Short mmCIF file of N, CA and C in Angstrom, two decimals:
data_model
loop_
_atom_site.label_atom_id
_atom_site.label_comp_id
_atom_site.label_asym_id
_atom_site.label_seq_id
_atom_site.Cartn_x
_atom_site.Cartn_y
_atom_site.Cartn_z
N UNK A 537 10.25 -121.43 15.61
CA UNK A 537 8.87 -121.75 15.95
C UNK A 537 7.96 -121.16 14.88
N UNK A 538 6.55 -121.66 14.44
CA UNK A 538 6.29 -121.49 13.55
C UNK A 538 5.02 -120.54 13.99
N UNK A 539 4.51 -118.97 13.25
CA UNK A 539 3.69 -118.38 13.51
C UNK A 539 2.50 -118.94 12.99
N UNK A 540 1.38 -118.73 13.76
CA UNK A 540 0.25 -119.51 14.17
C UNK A 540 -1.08 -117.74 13.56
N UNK A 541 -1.65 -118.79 12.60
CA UNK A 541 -2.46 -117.26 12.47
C UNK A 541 -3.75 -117.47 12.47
N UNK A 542 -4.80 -116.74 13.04
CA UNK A 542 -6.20 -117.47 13.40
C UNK A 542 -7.09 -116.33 12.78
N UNK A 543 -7.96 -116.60 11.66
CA UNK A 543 -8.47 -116.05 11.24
C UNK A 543 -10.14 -115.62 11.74
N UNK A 544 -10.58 -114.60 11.65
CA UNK A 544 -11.91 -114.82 12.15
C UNK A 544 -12.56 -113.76 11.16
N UNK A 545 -13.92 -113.51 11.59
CA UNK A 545 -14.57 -112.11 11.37
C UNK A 545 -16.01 -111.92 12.16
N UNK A 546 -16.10 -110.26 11.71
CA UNK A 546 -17.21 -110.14 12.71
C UNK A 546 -18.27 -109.79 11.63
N UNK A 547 -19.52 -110.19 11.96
CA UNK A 547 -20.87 -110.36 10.37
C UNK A 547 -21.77 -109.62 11.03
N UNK A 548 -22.19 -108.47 10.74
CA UNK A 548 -23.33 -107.97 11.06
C UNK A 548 -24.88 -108.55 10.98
N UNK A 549 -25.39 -108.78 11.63
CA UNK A 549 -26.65 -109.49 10.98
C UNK A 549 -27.61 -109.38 10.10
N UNK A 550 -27.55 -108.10 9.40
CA UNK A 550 -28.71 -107.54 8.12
C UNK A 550 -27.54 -108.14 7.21
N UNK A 551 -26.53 -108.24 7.38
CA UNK A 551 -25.54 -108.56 6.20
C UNK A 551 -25.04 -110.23 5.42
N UNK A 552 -25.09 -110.39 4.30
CA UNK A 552 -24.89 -111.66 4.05
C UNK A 552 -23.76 -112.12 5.01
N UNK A 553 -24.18 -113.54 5.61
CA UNK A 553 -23.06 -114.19 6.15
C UNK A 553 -21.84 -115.00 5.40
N UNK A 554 -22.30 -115.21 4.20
CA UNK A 554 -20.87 -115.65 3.31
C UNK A 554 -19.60 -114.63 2.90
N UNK A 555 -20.55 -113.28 3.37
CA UNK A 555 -19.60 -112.55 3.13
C UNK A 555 -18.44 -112.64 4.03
N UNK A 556 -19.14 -113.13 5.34
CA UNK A 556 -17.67 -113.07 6.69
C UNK A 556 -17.27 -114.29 6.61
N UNK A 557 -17.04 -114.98 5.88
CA UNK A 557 -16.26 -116.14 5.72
C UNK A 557 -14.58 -116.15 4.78
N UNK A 558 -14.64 -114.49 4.52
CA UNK A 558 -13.16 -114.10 3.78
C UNK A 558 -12.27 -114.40 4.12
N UNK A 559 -11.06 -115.32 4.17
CA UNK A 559 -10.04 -115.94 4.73
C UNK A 559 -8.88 -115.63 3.94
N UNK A 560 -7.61 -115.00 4.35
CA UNK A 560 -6.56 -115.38 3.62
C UNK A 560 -5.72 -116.57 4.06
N UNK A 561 -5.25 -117.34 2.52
CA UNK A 561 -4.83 -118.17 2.47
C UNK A 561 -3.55 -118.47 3.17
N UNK A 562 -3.27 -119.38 4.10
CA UNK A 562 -2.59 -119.86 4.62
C UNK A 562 -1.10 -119.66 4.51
N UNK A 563 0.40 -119.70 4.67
CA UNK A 563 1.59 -120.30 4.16
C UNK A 563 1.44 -121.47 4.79
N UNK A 564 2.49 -122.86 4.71
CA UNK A 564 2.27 -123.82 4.68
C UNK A 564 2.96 -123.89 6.08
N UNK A 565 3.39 -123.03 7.10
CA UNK A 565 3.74 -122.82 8.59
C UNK A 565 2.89 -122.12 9.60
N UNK A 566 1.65 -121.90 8.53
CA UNK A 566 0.50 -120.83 9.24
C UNK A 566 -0.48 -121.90 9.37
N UNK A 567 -1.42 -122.32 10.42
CA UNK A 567 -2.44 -122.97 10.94
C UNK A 567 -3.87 -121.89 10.68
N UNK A 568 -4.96 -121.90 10.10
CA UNK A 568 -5.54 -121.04 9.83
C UNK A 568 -7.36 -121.52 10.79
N UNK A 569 -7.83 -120.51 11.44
CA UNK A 569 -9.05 -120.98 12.09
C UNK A 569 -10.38 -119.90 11.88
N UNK A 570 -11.42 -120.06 11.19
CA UNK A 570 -12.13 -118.74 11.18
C UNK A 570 -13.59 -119.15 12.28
N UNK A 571 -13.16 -118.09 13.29
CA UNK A 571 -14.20 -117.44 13.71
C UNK A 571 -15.31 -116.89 13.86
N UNK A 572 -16.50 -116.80 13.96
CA UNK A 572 -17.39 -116.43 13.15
C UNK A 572 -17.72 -115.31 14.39
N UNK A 573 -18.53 -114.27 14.21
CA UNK A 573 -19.63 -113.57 15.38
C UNK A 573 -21.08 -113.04 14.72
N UNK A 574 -22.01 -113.81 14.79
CA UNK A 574 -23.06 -113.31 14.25
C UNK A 574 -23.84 -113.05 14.83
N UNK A 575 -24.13 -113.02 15.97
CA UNK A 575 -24.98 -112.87 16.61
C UNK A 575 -25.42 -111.17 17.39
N UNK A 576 -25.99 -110.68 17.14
CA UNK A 576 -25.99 -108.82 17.46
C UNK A 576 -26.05 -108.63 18.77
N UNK A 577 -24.79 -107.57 19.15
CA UNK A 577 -24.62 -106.98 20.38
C UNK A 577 -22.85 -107.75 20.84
N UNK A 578 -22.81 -107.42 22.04
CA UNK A 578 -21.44 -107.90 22.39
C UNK A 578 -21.06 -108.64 22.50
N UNK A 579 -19.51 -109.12 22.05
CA UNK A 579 -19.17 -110.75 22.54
C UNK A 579 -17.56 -110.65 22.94
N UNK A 580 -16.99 -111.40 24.02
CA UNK A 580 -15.39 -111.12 24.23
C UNK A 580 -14.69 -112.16 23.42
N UNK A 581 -13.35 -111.60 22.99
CA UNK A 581 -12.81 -113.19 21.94
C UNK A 581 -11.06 -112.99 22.85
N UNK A 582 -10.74 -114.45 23.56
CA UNK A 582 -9.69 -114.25 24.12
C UNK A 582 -8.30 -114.95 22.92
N UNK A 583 -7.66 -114.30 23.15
CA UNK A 583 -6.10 -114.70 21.96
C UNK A 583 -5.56 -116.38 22.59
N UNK A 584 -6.04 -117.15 21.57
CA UNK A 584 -5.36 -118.64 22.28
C UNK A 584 -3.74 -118.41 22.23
N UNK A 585 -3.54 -119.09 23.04
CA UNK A 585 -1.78 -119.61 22.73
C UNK A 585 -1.15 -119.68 21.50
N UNK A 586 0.20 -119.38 21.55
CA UNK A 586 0.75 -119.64 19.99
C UNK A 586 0.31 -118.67 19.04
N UNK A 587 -0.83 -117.56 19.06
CA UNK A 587 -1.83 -116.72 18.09
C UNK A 587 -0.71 -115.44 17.93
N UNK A 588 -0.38 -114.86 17.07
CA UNK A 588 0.26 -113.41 16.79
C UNK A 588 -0.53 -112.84 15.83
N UNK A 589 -1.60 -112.87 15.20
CA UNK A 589 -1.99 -112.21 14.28
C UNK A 589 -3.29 -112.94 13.97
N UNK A 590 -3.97 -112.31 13.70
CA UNK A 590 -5.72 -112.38 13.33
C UNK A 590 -6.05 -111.43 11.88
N UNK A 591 -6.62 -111.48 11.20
CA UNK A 591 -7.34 -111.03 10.26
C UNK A 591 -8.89 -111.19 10.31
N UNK A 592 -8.87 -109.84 10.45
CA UNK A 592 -10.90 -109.82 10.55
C UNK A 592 -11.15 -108.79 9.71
N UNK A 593 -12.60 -108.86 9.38
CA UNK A 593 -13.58 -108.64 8.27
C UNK A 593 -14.05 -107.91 9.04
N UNK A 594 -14.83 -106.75 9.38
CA UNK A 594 -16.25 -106.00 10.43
C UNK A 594 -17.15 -105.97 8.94
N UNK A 595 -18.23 -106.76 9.33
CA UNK A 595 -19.10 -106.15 8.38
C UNK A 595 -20.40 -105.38 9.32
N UNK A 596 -21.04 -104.13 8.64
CA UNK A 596 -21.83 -103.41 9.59
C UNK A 596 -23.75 -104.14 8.67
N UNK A 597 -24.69 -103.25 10.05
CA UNK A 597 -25.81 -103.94 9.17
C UNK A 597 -26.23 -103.48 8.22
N UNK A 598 -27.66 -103.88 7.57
CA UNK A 598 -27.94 -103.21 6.22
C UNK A 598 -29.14 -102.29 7.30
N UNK A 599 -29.05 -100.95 6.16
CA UNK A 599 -30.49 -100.04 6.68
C UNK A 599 -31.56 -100.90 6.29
N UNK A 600 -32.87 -100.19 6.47
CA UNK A 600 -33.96 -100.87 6.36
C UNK A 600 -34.62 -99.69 5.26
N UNK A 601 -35.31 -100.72 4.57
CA UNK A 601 -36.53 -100.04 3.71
C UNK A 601 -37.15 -98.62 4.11
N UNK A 602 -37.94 -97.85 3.56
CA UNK A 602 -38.65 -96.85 3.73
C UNK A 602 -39.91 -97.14 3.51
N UNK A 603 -40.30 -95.73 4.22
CA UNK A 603 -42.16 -96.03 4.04
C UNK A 603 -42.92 -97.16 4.33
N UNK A 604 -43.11 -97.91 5.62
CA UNK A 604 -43.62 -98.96 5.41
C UNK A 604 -43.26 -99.93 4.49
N UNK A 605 -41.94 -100.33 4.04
CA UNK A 605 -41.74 -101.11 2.69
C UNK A 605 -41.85 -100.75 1.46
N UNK A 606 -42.47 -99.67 1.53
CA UNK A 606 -42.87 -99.22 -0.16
C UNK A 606 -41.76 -98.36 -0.83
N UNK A 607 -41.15 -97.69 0.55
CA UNK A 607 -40.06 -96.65 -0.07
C UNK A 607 -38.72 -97.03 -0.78
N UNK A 608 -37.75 -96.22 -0.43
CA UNK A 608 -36.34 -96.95 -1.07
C UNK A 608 -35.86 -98.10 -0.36
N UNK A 609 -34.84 -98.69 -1.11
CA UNK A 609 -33.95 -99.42 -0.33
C UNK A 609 -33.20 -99.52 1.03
N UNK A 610 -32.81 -99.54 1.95
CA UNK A 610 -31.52 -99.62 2.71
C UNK A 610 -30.08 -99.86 1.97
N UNK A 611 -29.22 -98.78 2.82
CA UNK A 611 -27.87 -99.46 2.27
C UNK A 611 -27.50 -100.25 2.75
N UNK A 612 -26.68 -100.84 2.16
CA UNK A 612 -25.60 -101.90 2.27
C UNK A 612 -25.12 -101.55 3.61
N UNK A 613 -24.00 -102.29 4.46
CA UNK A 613 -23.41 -102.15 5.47
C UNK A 613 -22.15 -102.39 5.04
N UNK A 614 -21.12 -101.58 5.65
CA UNK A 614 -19.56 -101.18 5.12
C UNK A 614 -18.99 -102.57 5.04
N UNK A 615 -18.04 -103.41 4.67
CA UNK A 615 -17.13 -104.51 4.90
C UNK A 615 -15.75 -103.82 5.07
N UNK A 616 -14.95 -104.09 6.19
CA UNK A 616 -13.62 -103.27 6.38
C UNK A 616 -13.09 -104.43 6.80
N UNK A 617 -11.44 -104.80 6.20
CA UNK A 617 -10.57 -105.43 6.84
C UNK A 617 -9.68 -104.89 7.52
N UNK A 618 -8.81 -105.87 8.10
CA UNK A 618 -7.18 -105.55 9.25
C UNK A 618 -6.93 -106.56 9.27
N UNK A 619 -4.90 -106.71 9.36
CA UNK A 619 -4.79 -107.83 9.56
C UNK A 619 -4.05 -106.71 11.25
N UNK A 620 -4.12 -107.85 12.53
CA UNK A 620 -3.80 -107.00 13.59
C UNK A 620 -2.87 -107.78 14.19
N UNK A 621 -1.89 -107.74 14.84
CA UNK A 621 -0.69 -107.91 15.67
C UNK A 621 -1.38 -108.54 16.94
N UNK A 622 -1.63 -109.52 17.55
CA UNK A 622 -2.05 -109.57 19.00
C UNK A 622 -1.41 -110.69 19.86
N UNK A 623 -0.95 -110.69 21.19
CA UNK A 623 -0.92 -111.30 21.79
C UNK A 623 -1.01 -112.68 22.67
N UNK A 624 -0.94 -113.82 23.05
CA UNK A 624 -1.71 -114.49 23.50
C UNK A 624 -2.48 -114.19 25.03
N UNK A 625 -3.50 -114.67 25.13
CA UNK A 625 -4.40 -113.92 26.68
C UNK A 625 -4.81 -112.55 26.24
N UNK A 626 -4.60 -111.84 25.13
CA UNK A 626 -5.15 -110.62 24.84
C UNK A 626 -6.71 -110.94 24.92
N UNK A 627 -7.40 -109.79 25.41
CA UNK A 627 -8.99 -109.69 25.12
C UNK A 627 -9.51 -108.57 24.07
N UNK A 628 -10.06 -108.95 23.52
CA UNK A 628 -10.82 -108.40 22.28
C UNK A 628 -12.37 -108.40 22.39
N UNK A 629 -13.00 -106.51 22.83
CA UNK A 629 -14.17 -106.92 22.75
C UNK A 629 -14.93 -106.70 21.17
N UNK A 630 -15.68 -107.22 20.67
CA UNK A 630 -16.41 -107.59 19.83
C UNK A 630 -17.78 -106.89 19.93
N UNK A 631 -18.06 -106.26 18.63
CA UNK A 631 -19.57 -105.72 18.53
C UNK A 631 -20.46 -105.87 16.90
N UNK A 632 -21.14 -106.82 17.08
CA UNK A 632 -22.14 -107.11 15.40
C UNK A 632 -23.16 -106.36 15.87
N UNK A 633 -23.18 -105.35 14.85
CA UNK A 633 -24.39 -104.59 14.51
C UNK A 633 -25.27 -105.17 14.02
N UNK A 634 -26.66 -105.20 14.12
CA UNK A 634 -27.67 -105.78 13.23
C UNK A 634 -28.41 -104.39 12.35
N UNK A 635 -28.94 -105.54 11.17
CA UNK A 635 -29.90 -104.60 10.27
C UNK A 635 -31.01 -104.14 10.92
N UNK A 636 -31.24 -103.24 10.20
CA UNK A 636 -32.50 -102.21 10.71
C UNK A 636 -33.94 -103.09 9.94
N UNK A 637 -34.87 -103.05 10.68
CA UNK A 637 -36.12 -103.56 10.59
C UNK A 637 -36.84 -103.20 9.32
N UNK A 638 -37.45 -103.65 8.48
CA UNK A 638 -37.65 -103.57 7.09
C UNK A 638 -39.08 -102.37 7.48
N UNK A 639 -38.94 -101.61 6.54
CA UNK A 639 -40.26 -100.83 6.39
C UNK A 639 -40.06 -99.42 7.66
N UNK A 640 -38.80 -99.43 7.99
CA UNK A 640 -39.23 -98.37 9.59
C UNK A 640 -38.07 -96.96 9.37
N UNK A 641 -37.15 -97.35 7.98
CA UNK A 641 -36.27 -96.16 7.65
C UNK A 641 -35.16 -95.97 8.29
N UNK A 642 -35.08 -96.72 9.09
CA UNK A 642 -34.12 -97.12 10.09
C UNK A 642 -32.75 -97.33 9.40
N UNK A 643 -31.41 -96.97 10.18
CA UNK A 643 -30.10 -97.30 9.65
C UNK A 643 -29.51 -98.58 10.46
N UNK A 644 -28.54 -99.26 9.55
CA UNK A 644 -28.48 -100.30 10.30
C UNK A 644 -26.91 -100.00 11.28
N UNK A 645 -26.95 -101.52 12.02
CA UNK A 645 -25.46 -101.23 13.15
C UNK A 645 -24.34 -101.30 12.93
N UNK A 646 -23.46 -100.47 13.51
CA UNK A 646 -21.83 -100.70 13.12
C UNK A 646 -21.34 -102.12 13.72
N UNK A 647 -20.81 -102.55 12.74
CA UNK A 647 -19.83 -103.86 13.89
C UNK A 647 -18.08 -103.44 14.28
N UNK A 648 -18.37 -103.70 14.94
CA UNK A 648 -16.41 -103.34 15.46
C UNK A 648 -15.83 -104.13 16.60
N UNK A 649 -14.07 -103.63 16.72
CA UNK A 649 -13.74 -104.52 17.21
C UNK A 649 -12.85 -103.61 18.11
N UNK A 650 -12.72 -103.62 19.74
CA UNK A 650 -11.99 -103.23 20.74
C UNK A 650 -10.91 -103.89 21.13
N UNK A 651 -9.59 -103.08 21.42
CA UNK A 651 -8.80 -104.02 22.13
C UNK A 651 -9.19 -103.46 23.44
N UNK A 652 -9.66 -104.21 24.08
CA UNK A 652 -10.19 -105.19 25.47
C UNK A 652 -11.15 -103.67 26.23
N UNK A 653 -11.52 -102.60 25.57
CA UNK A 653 -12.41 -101.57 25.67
C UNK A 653 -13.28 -100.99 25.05
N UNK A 654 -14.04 -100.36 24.87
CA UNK A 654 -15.09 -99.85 24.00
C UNK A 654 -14.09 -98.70 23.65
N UNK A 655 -13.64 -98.04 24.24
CA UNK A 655 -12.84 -96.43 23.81
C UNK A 655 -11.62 -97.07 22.94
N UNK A 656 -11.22 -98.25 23.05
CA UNK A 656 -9.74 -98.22 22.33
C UNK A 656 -10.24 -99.28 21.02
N UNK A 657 -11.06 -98.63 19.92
CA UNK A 657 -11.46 -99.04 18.47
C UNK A 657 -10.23 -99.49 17.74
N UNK A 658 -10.55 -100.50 17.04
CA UNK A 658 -9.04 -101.04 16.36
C UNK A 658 -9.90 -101.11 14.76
N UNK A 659 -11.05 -101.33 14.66
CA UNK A 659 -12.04 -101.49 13.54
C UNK A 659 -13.15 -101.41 13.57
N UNK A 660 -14.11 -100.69 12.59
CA UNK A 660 -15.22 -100.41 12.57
C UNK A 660 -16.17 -100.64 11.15
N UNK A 661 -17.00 -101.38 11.06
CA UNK A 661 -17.37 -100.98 9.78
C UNK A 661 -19.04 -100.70 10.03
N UNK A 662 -19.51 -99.69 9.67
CA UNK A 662 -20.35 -98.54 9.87
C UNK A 662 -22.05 -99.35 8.90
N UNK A 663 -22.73 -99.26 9.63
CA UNK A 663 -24.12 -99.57 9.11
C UNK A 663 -24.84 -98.99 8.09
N UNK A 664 -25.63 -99.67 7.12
CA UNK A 664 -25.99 -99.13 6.04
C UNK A 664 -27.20 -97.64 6.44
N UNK A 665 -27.08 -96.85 5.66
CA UNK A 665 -28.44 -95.83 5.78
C UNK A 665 -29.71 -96.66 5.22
N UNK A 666 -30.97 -95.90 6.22
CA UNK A 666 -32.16 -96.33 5.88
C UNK A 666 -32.63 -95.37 4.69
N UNK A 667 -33.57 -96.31 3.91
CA UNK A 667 -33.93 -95.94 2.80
C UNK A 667 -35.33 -95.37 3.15
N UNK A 668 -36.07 -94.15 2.52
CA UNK A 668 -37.25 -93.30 2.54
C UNK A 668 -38.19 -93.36 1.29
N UNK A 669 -39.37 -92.67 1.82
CA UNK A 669 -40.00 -91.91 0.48
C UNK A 669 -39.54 -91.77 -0.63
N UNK A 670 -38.45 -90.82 -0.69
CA UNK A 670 -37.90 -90.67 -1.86
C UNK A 670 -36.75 -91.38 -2.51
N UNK A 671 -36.43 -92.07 -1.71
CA UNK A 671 -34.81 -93.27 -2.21
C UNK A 671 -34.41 -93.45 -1.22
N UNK A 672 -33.30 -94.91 -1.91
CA UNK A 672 -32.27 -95.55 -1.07
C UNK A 672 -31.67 -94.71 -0.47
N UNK A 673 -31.27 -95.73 0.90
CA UNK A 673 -30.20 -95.06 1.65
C UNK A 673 -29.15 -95.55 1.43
N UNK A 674 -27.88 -94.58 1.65
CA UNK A 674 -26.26 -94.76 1.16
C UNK A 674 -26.12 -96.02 1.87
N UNK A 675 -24.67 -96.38 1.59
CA UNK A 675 -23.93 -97.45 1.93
C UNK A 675 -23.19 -96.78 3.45
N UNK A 676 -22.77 -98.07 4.71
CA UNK A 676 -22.37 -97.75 5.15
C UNK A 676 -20.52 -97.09 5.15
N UNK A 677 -20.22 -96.71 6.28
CA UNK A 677 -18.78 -96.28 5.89
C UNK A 677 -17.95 -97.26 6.32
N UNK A 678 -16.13 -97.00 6.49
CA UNK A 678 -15.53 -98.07 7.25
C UNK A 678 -14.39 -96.90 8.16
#
């Protein structure tokens, strides 16, 4: 029987969305499907039939500007991969962080991914720092 591999990722919303479109390429017995989650806050993703393996992207959000806009940059938000082992009927909860609001110094959100709990983290990729007065804020972590 031939393994079935369904690709997805999770896109933070301060973060470019072409970035979560990273796919590895197929073998010619692998069926490939990408997923998208862009939308900020929670979402459940159930394992179709036939599925043993997923590959996801977490990208986290970007910080926000400083000073009313005038200050530094925001960082970037982390991009972390996995390729993960799963089930069919497995539940996977899902979390896209969004970017932090431009001008307020704010850091942006982690996106990550639960098997079927908030306590049992399988991936995380960590939101950018907000940028200030005096400079950008760092990049997020993974």
């Amino acid at each position: 029987m031939a393994r079935t591999r369904r690709t997805w990722a999770v896109v933070g919303a301060g973060s470019l969305v072409a970035a979560g479109l990273i796919a590895a390429a197929p073998t010619a017995a692998q069926a490939s499907t990408v997923v998208n989650f862009t939308t900020v806050g929670p979402a459940t993703w159930t394992v179709p039939a036939g599925v043993t393996s997923v590959d996801v992207v977490a990208i986290g959000g970007s910080g926000a500007t400083g000073g009313g806009g005038s200050g530094g940059a925001g960082g970037s938000g982390a991009q972390v991969t996995a390729t993960m082992t799963v089930t069919a009927g497995q539940s996977l909860a899902v979390f896209v962080g969004g970017g932090a609001t431009a001008g307020t110094s704010a850091g942006g959100g982690s996106s990550s991914v639960n098997a079927g709990t908030v306590g049992n983290q399988i991936i995380a990729g960590g939101g950018g720092g907000g940028g200030d007065a005096a400079g950008a804020g760092g990049s997020g972590g993974g």
